[in-house]
Short mmCIF file of N, CA and C in Angstrom, two decimals:
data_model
loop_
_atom_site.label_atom_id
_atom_site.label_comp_id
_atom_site.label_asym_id
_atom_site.label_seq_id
_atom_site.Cartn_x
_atom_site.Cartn_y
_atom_site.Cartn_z
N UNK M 30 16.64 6.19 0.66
CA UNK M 30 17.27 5.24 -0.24
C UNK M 30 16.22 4.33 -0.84
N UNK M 31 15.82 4.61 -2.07
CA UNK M 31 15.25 3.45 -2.74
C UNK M 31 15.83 2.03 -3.07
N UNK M 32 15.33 1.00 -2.15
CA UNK M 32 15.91 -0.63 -2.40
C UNK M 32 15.16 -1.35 -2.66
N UNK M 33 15.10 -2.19 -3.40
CA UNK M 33 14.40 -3.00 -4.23
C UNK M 33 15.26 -4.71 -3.99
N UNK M 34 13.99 -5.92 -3.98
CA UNK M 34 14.57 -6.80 -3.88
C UNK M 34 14.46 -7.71 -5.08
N UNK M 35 15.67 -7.86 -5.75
CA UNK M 35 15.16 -9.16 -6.78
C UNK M 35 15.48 -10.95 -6.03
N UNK M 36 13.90 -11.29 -6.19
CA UNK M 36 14.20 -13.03 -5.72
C UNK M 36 14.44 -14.04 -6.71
N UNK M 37 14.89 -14.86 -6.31
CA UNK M 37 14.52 -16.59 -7.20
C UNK M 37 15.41 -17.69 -6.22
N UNK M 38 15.45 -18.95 -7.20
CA UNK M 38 15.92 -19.69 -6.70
C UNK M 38 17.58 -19.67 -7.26
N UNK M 39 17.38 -19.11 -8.67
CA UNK M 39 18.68 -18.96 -9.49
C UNK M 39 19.53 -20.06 -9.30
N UNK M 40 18.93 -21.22 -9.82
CA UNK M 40 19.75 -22.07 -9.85
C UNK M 40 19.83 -23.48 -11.26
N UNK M 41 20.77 -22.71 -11.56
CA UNK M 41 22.02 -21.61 -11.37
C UNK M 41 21.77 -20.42 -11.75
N UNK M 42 22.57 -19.47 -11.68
CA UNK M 42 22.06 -17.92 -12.10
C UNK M 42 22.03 -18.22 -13.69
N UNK M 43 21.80 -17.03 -14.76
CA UNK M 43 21.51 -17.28 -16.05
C UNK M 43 22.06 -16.40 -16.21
N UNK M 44 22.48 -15.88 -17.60
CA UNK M 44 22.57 -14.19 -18.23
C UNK M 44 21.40 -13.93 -18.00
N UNK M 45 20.14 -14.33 -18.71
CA UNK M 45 18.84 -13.88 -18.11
C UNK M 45 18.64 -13.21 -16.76
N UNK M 46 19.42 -13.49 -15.97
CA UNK M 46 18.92 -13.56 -14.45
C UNK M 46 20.00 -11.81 -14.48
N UNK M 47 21.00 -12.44 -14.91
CA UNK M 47 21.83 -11.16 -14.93
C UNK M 47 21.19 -9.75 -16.09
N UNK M 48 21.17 -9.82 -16.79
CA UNK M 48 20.11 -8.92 -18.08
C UNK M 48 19.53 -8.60 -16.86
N UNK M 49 18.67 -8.81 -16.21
CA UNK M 49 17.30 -8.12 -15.02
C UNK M 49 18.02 -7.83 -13.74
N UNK M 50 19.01 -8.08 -13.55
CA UNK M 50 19.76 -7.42 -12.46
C UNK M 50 20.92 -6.23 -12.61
N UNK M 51 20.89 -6.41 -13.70
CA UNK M 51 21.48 -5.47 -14.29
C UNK M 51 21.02 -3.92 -14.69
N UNK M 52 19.50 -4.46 -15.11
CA UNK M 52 18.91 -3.53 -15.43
C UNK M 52 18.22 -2.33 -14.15
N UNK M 53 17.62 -3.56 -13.61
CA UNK M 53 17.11 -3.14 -12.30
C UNK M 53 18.03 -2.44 -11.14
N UNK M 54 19.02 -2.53 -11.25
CA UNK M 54 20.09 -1.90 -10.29
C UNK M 54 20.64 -0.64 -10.94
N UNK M 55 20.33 -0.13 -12.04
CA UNK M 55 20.13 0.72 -12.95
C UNK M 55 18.96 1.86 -12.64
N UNK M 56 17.76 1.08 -11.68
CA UNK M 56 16.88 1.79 -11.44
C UNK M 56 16.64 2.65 -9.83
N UNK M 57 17.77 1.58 -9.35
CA UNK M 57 17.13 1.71 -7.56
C UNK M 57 18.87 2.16 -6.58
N UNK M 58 18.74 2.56 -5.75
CA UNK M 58 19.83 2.95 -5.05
C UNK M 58 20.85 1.78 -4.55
N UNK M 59 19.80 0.56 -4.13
CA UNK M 59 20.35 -0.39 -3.73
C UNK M 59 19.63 -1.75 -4.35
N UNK M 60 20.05 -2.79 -4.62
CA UNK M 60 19.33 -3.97 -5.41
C UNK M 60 19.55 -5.23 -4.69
N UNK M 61 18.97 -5.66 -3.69
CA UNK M 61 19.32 -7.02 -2.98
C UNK M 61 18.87 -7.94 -3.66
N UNK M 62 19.78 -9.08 -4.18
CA UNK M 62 19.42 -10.46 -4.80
C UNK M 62 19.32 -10.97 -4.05
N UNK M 63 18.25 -11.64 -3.55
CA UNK M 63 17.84 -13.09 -2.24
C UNK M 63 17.68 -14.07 -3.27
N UNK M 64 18.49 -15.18 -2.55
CA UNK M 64 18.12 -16.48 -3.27
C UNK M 64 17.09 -16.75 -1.83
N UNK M 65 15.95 -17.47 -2.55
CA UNK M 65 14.84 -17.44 -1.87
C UNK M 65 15.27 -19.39 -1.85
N UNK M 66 14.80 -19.73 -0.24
CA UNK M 66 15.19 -20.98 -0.30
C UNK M 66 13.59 -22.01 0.24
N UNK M 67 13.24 -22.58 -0.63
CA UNK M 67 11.41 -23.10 -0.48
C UNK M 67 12.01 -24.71 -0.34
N UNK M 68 11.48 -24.76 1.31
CA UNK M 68 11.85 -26.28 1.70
C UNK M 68 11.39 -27.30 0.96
N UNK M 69 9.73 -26.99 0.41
CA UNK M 69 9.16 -27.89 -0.26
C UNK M 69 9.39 -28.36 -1.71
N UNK M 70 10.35 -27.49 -2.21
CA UNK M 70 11.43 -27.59 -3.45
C UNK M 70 12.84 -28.89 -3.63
N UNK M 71 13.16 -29.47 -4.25
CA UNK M 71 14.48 -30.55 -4.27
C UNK M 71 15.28 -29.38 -3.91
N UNK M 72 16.38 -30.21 -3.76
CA UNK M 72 17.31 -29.54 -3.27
C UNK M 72 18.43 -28.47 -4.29
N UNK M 73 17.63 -29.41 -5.83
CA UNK M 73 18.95 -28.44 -7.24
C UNK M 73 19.86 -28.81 -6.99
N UNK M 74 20.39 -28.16 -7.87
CA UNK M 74 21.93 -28.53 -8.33
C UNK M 74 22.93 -28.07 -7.60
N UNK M 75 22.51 -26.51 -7.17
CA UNK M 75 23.63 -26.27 -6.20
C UNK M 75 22.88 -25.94 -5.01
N UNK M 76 23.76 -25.86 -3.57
CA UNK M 76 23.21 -25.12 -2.54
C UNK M 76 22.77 -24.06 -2.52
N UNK M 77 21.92 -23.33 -1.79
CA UNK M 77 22.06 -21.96 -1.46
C UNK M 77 23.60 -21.22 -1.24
N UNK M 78 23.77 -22.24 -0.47
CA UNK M 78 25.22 -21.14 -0.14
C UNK M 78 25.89 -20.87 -1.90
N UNK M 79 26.05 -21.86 -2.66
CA UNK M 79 26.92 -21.99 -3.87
C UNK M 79 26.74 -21.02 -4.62
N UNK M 80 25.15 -20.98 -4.50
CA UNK M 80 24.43 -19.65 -5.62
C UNK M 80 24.31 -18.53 -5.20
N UNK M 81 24.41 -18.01 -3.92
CA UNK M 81 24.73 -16.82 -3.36
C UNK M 81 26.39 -16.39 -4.10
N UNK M 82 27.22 -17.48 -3.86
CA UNK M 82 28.60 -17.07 -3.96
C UNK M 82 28.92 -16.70 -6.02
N UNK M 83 28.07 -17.75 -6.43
CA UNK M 83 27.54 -17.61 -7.83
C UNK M 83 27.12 -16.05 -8.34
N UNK M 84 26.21 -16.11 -8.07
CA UNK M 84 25.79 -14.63 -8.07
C UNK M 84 26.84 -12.98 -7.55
N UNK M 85 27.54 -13.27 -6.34
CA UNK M 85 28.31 -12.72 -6.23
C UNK M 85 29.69 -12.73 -7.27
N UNK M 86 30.03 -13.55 -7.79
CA UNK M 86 30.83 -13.24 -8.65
C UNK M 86 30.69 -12.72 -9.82
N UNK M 87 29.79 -13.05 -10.22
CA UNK M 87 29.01 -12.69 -11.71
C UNK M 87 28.39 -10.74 -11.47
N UNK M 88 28.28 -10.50 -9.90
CA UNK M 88 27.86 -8.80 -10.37
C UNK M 88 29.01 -8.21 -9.25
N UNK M 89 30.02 -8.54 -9.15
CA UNK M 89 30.86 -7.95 -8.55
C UNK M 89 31.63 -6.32 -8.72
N UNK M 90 30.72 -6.35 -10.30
CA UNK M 90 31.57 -4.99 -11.03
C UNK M 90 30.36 -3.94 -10.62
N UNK M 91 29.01 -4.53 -9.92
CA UNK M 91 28.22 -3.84 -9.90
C UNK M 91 27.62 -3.46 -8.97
N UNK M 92 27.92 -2.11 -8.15
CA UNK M 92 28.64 -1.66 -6.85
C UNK M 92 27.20 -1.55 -5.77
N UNK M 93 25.77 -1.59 -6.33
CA UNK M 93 24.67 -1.53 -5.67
C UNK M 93 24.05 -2.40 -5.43
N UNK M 94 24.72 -4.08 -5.69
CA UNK M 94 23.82 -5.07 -5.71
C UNK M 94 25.11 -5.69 -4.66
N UNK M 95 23.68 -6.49 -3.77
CA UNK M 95 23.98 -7.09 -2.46
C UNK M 95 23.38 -8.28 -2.27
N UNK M 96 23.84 -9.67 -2.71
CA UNK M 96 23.40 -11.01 -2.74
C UNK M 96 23.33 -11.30 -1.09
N UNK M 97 22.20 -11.77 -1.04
CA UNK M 97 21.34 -12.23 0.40
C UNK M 97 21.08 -13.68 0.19
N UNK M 98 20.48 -14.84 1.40
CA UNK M 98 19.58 -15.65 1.11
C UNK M 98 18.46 -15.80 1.89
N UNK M 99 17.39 -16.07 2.09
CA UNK M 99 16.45 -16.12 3.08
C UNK M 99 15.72 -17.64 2.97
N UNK M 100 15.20 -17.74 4.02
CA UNK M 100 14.31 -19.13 4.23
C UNK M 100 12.74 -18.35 4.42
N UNK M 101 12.79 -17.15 4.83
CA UNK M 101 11.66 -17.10 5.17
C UNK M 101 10.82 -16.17 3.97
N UNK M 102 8.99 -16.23 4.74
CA UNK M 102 8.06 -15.76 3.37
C UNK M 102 8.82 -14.05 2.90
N UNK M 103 8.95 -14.13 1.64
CA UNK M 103 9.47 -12.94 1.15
C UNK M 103 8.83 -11.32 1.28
N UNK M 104 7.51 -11.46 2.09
CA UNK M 104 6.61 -9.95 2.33
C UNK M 104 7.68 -9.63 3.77
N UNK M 105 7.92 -10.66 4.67
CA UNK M 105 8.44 -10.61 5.79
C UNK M 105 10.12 -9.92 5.35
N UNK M 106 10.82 -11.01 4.64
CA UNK M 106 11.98 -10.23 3.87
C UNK M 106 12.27 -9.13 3.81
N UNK M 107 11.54 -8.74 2.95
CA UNK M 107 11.12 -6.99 2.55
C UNK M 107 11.08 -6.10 3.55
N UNK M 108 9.90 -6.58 4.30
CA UNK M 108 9.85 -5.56 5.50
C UNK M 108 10.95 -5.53 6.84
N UNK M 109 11.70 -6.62 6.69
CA UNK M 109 12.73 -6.52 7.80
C UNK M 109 14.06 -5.91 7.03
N UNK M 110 13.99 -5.51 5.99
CA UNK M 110 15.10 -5.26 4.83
C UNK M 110 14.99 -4.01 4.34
N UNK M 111 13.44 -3.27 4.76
CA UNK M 111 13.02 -2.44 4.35
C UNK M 111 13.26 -1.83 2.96
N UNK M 112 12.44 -2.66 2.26
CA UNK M 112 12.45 -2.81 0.75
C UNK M 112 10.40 -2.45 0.66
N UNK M 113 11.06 -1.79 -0.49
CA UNK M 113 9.33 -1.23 -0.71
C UNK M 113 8.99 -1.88 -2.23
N UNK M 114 10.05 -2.45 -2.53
CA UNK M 114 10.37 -3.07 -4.36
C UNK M 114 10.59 -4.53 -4.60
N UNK M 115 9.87 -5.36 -5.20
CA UNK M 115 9.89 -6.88 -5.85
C UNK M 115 10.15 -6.43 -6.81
N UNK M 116 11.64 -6.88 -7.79
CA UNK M 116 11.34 -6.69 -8.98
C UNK M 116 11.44 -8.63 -9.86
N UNK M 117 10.80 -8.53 -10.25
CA UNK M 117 10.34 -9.99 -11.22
C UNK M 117 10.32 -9.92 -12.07
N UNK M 118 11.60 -10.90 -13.18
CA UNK M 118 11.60 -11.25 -14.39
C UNK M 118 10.52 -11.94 -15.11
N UNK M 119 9.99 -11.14 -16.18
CA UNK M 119 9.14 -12.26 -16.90
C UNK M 119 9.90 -12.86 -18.47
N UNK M 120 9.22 -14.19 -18.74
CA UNK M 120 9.74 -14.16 -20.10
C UNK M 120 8.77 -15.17 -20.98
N UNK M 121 7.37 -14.84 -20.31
CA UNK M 121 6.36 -15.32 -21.42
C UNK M 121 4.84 -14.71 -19.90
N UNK M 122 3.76 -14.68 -21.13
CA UNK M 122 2.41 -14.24 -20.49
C UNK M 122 2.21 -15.35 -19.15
N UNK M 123 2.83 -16.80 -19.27
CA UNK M 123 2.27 -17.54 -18.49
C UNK M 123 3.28 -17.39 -17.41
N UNK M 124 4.42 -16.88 -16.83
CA UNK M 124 5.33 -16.23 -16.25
C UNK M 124 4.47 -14.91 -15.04
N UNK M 125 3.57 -14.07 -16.07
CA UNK M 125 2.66 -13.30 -15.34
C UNK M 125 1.38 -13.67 -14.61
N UNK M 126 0.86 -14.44 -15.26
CA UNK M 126 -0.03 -15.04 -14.50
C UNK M 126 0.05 -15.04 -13.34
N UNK M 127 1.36 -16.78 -13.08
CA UNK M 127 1.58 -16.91 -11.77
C UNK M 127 2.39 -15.80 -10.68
N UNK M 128 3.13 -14.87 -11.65
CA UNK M 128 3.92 -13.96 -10.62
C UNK M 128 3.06 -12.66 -10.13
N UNK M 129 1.83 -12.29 -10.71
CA UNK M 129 0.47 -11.95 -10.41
C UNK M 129 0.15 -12.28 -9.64
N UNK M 130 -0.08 -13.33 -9.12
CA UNK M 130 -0.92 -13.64 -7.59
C UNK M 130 -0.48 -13.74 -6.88
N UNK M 131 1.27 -14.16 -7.20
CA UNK M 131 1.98 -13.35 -5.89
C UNK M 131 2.08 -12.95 -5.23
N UNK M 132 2.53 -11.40 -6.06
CA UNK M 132 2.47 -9.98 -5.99
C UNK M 132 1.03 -9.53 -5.08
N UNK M 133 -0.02 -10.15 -5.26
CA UNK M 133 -0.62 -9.92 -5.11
C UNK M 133 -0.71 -10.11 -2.99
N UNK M 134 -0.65 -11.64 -3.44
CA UNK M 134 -0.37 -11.81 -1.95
C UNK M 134 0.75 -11.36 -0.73
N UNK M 135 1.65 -10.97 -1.34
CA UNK M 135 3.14 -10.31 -1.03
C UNK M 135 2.24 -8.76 -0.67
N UNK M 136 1.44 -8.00 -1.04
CA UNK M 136 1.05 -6.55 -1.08
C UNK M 136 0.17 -6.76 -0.23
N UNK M 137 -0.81 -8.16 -0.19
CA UNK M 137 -2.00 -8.00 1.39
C UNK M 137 -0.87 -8.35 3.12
N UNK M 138 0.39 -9.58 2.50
CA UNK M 138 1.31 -9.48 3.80
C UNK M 138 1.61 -7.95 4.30
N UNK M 139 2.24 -7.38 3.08
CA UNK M 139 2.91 -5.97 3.62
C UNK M 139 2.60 -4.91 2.27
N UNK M 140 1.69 -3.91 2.69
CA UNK M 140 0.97 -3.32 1.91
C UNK M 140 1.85 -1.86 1.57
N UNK M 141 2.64 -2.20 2.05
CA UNK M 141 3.68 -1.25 1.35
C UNK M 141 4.69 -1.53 0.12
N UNK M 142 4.76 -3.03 -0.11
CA UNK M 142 5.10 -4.08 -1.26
C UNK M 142 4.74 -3.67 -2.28
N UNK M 143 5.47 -3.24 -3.23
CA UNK M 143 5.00 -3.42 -4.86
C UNK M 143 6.01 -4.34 -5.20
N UNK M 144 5.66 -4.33 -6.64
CA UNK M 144 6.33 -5.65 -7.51
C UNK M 144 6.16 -4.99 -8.85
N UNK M 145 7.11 -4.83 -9.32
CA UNK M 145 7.75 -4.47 -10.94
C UNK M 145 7.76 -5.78 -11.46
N UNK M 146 7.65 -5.84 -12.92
CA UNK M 146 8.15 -6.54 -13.72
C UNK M 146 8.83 -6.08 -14.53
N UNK M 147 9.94 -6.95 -15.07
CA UNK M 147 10.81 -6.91 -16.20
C UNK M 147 10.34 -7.64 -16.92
N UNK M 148 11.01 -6.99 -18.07
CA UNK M 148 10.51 -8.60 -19.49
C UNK M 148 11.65 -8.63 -19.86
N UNK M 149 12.24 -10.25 -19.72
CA UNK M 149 13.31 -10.81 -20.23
C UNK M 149 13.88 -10.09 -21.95
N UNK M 150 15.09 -9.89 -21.80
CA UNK M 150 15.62 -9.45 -23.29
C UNK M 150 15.60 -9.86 -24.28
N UNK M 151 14.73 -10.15 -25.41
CA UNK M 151 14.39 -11.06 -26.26
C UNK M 151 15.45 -12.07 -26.61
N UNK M 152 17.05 -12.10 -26.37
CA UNK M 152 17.82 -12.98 -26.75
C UNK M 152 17.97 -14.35 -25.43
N UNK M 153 17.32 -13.84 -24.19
CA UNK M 153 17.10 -14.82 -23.72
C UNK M 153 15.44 -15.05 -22.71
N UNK M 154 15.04 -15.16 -23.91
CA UNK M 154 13.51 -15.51 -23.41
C UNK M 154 13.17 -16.67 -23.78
N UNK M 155 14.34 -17.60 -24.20
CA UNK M 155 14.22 -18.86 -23.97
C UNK M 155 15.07 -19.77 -23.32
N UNK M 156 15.87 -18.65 -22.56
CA UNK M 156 16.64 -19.74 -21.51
C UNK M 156 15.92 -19.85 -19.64
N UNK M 157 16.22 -20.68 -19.53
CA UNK M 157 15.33 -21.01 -18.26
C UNK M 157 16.57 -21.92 -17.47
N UNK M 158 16.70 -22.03 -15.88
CA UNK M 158 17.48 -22.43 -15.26
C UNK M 158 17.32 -24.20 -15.35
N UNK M 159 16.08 -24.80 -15.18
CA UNK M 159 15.49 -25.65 -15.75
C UNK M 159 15.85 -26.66 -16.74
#
């Protein structure tokens, strides 16, 4: 079974967010959305729990995607989830940069890790959760 994990904080989810989960679950057998939860982050607008349940409503029609949340580093995620796939929205060069060194570091945790990118759908490559 090819599974792939898409992360963020998604908060709140976007069409954007959906456009790349959409797509990506298109690609892989199974598509886990983790809302990734970074202590050193405010708290946002909604909880984790809210945006898990968020997310679940919004891909409910879409029978391979499985909303998760985690606290912990996302190479660890993966490998207890047994996911061999990051897939990451981009929606400008400076988007790659930082999701580049990531990836990068995510593949020396667990070197079985890759990381895809998407590029946001040009009608929303200017919306941001933000």
């Amino acid at each position: 079974m090819k599974r792939a994990i898409y992360p963020g904080s998604f908060d709140p989810v976007t069409l954007g967010h959906l456009n790349i989960i959409k797509r990506a679950a298109a690609m892989f057998d199974e598509l886990i959305v983790c809302v990734s939860v970074n202590s050193s982050k405010s708290a946002g607008l909604f909880t984790p729990e809210e945006r898990v349940e968020l997310i679940r409503k919004v891909t409910e029609d879409i029978p391979n995607v499985r909303v998760d949340c985690s606290r912990e580093l996302l190479a660890a995620y993966a490998k207890r989830n047994r996911a061999r796939v990051l897939v990451k929205g981009l929606r400008a060069v400076s988007d790659y940069e930082a999701e580049i060194q990531m990836a990068m570091v995510n593949a020396k945790l667990y070197p079985k890790l890759d990381t895809i990118f998407l590029y946001t759908s040009p009608k929303y490559a200017y919306l941001s959760s933000t």
